[in-house]
Short mmCIF file of C-alpha atoms in Angstrom, two decimals:
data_model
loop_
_atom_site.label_atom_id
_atom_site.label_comp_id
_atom_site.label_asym_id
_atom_site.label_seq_id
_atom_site.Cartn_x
_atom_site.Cartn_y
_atom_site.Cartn_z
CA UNK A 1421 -226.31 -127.59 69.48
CA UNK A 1422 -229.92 -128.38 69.58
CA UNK A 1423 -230.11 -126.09 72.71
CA UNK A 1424 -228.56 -123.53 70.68
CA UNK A 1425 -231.67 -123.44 68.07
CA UNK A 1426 -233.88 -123.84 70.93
CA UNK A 1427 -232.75 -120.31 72.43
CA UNK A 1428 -232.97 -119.09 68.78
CA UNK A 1429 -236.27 -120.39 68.08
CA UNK A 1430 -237.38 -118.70 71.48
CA UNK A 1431 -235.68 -115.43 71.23
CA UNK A 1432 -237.92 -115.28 67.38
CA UNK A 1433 -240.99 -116.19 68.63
CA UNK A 1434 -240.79 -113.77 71.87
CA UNK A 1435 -239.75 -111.06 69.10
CA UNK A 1436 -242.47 -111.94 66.52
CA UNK A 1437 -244.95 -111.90 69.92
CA UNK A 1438 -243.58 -108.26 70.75
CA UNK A 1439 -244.03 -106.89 67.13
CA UNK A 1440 -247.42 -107.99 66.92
CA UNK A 1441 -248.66 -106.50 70.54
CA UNK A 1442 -247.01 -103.23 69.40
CA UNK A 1443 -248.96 -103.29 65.83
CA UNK A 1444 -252.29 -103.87 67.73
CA UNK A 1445 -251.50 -100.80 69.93
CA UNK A 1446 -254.21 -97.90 69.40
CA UNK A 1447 -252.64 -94.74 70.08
CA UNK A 1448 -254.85 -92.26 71.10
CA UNK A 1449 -254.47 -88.92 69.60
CA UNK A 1450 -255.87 -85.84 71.63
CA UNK A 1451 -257.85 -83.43 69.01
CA UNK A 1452 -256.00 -79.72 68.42
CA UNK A 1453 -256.88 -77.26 70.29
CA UNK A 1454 -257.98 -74.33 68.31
CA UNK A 1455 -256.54 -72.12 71.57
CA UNK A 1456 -252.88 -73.89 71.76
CA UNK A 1457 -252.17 -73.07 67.83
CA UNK A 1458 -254.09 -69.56 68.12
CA UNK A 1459 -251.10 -68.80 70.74
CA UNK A 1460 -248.33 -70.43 68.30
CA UNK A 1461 -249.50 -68.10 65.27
CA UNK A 1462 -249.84 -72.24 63.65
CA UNK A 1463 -252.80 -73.07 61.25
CA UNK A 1464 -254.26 -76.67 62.40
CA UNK A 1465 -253.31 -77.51 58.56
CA UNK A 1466 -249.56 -76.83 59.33
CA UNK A 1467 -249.04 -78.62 62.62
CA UNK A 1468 -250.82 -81.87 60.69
CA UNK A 1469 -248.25 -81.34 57.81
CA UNK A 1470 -245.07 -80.89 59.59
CA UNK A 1471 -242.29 -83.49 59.57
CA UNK A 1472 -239.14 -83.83 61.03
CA UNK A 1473 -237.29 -86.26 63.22
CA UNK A 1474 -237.70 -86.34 66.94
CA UNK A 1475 -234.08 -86.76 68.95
CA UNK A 1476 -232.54 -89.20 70.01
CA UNK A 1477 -234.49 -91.30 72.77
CA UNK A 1478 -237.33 -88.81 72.21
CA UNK A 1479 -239.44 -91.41 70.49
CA UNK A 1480 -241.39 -92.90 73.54
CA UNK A 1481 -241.43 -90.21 75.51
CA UNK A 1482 -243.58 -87.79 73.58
CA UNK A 1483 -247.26 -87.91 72.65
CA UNK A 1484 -248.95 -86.88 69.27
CA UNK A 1485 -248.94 -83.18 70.58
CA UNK A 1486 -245.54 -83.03 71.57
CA UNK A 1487 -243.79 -84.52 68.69
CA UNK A 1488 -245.86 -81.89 66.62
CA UNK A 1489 -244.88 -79.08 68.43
CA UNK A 1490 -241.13 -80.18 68.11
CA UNK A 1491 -241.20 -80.60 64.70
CA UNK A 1492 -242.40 -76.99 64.21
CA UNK A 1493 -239.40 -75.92 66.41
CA UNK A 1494 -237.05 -77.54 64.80
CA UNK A 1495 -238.58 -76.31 61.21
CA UNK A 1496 -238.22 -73.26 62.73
CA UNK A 1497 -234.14 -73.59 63.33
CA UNK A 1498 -233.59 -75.30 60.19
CA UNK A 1499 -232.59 -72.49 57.86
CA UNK A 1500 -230.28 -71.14 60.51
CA UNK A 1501 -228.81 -74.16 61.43
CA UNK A 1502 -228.01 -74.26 57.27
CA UNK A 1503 -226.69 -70.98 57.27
CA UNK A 1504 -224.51 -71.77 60.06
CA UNK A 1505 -223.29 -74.93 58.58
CA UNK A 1506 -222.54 -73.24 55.78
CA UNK A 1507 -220.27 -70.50 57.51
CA UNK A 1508 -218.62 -73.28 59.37
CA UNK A 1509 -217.43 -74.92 56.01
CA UNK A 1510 -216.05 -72.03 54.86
CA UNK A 1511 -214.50 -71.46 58.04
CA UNK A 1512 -212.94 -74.52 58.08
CA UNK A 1513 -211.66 -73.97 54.70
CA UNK A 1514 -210.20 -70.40 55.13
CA UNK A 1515 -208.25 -72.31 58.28
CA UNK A 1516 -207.04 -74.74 56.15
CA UNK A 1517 -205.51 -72.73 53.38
CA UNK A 1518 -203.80 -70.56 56.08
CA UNK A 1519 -202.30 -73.87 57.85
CA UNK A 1520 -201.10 -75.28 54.24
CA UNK A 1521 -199.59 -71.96 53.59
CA UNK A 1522 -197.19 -72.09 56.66
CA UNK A 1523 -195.75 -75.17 54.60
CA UNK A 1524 -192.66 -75.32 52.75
CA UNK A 1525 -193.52 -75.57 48.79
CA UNK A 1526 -191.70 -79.28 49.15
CA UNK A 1527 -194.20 -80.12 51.61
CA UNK A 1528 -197.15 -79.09 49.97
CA UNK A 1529 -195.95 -81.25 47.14
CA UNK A 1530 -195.84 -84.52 49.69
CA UNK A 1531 -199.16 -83.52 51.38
CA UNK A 1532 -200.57 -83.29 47.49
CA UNK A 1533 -199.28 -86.37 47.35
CA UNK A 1534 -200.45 -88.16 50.68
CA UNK A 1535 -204.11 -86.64 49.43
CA UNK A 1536 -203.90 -88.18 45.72
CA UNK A 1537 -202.55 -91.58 47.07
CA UNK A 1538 -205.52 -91.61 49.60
CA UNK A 1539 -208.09 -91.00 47.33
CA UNK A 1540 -206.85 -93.58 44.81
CA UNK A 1541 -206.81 -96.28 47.58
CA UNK A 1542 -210.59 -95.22 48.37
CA UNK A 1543 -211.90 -96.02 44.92
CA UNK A 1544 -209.69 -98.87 44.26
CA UNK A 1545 -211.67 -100.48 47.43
CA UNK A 1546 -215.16 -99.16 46.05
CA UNK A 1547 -214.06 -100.27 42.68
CA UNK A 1548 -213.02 -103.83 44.14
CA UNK A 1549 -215.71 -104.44 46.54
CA UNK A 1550 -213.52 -104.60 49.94
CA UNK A 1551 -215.26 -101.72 51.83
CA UNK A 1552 -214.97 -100.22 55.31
CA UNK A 1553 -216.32 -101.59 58.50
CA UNK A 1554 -219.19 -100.29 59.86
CA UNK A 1555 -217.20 -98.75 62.77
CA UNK A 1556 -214.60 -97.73 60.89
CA UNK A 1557 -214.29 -93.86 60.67
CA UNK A 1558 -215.01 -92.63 57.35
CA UNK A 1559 -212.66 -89.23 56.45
CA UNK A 1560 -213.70 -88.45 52.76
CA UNK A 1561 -212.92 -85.02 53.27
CA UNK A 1562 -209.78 -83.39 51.44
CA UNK A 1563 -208.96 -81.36 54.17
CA UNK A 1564 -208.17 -83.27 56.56
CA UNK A 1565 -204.65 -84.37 56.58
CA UNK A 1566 -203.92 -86.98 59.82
CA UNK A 1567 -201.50 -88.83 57.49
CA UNK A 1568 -198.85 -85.74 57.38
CA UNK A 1569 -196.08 -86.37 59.66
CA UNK A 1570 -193.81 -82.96 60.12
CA UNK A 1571 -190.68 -85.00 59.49
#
């Protein structure tokens, strides 16, 4: 046991060393070039202002520069991407209410039913406390309907 709390006295103080290196890292930050943002159409004032997140794995690969210039490309996607989104959901939906009207009017009772049960199961374990697991897949949309069985 005492070995035990060794390891885990260890593995802390190796962290705690790590965290503190990394804190007392300079990073160097290369000034703007007044040519690079000239070509871009960018104001220096916008590439400081920009946010976003960089992708996956992205993080400590890029410099200062780098992680600018990908946030303005992905500020320049954004409203697309959310106009595509959007057509997807109602894409999605359309499909839907053309595969619920191929059922019978008994079964879109039962699948009314499968949905209301569902949902009253989901906040009687919100209301309760008991919640999901953290890999548990979360489905809190209405359309989806994996519980129907065609019997």
């Amino acid at each position: 046991m005492s070995n035990a709390w060794g390891r885990n006295i260890l593995v802390l103080a190796f962290t705690a060393v790590c965290v503190i290196a990394v804190a007392q890292e300079k990073t160097q930050e290369k000034p703007l070039e007044a040519k690079g943002n000239s070509a871009r159409n960018v104001k220096p004032d916008s590439r400081e202002t920009v946010k976003g997140r960089l992708p996956r794995y992205f993080a400590s690969l890029v410099n200062s520069e780098q992680r600018i210039e990908i946030y303005l490309i992905q500020a320049k996607f954004r409203n697309q991407i959310s106009e595509l989104k959007q057509q997807l959901e109602k894409l999605e939906s359309k499909q839907m209410q053309d595969i619920e009207a191929v059922l019978t009017t008994d079964q879109r009772e039962k699948l009314l039913d499968f949905r209301d049960s569902s949902r009253k199961k989901r906040n009687q374990k919100s209301t309760t406390g008991e919640g999901r697991g953290p890999t548990e897949a979360i489905n809190d949309s209405p359309n989806q309907t994996s519980s129907v069985s065609n019997k």
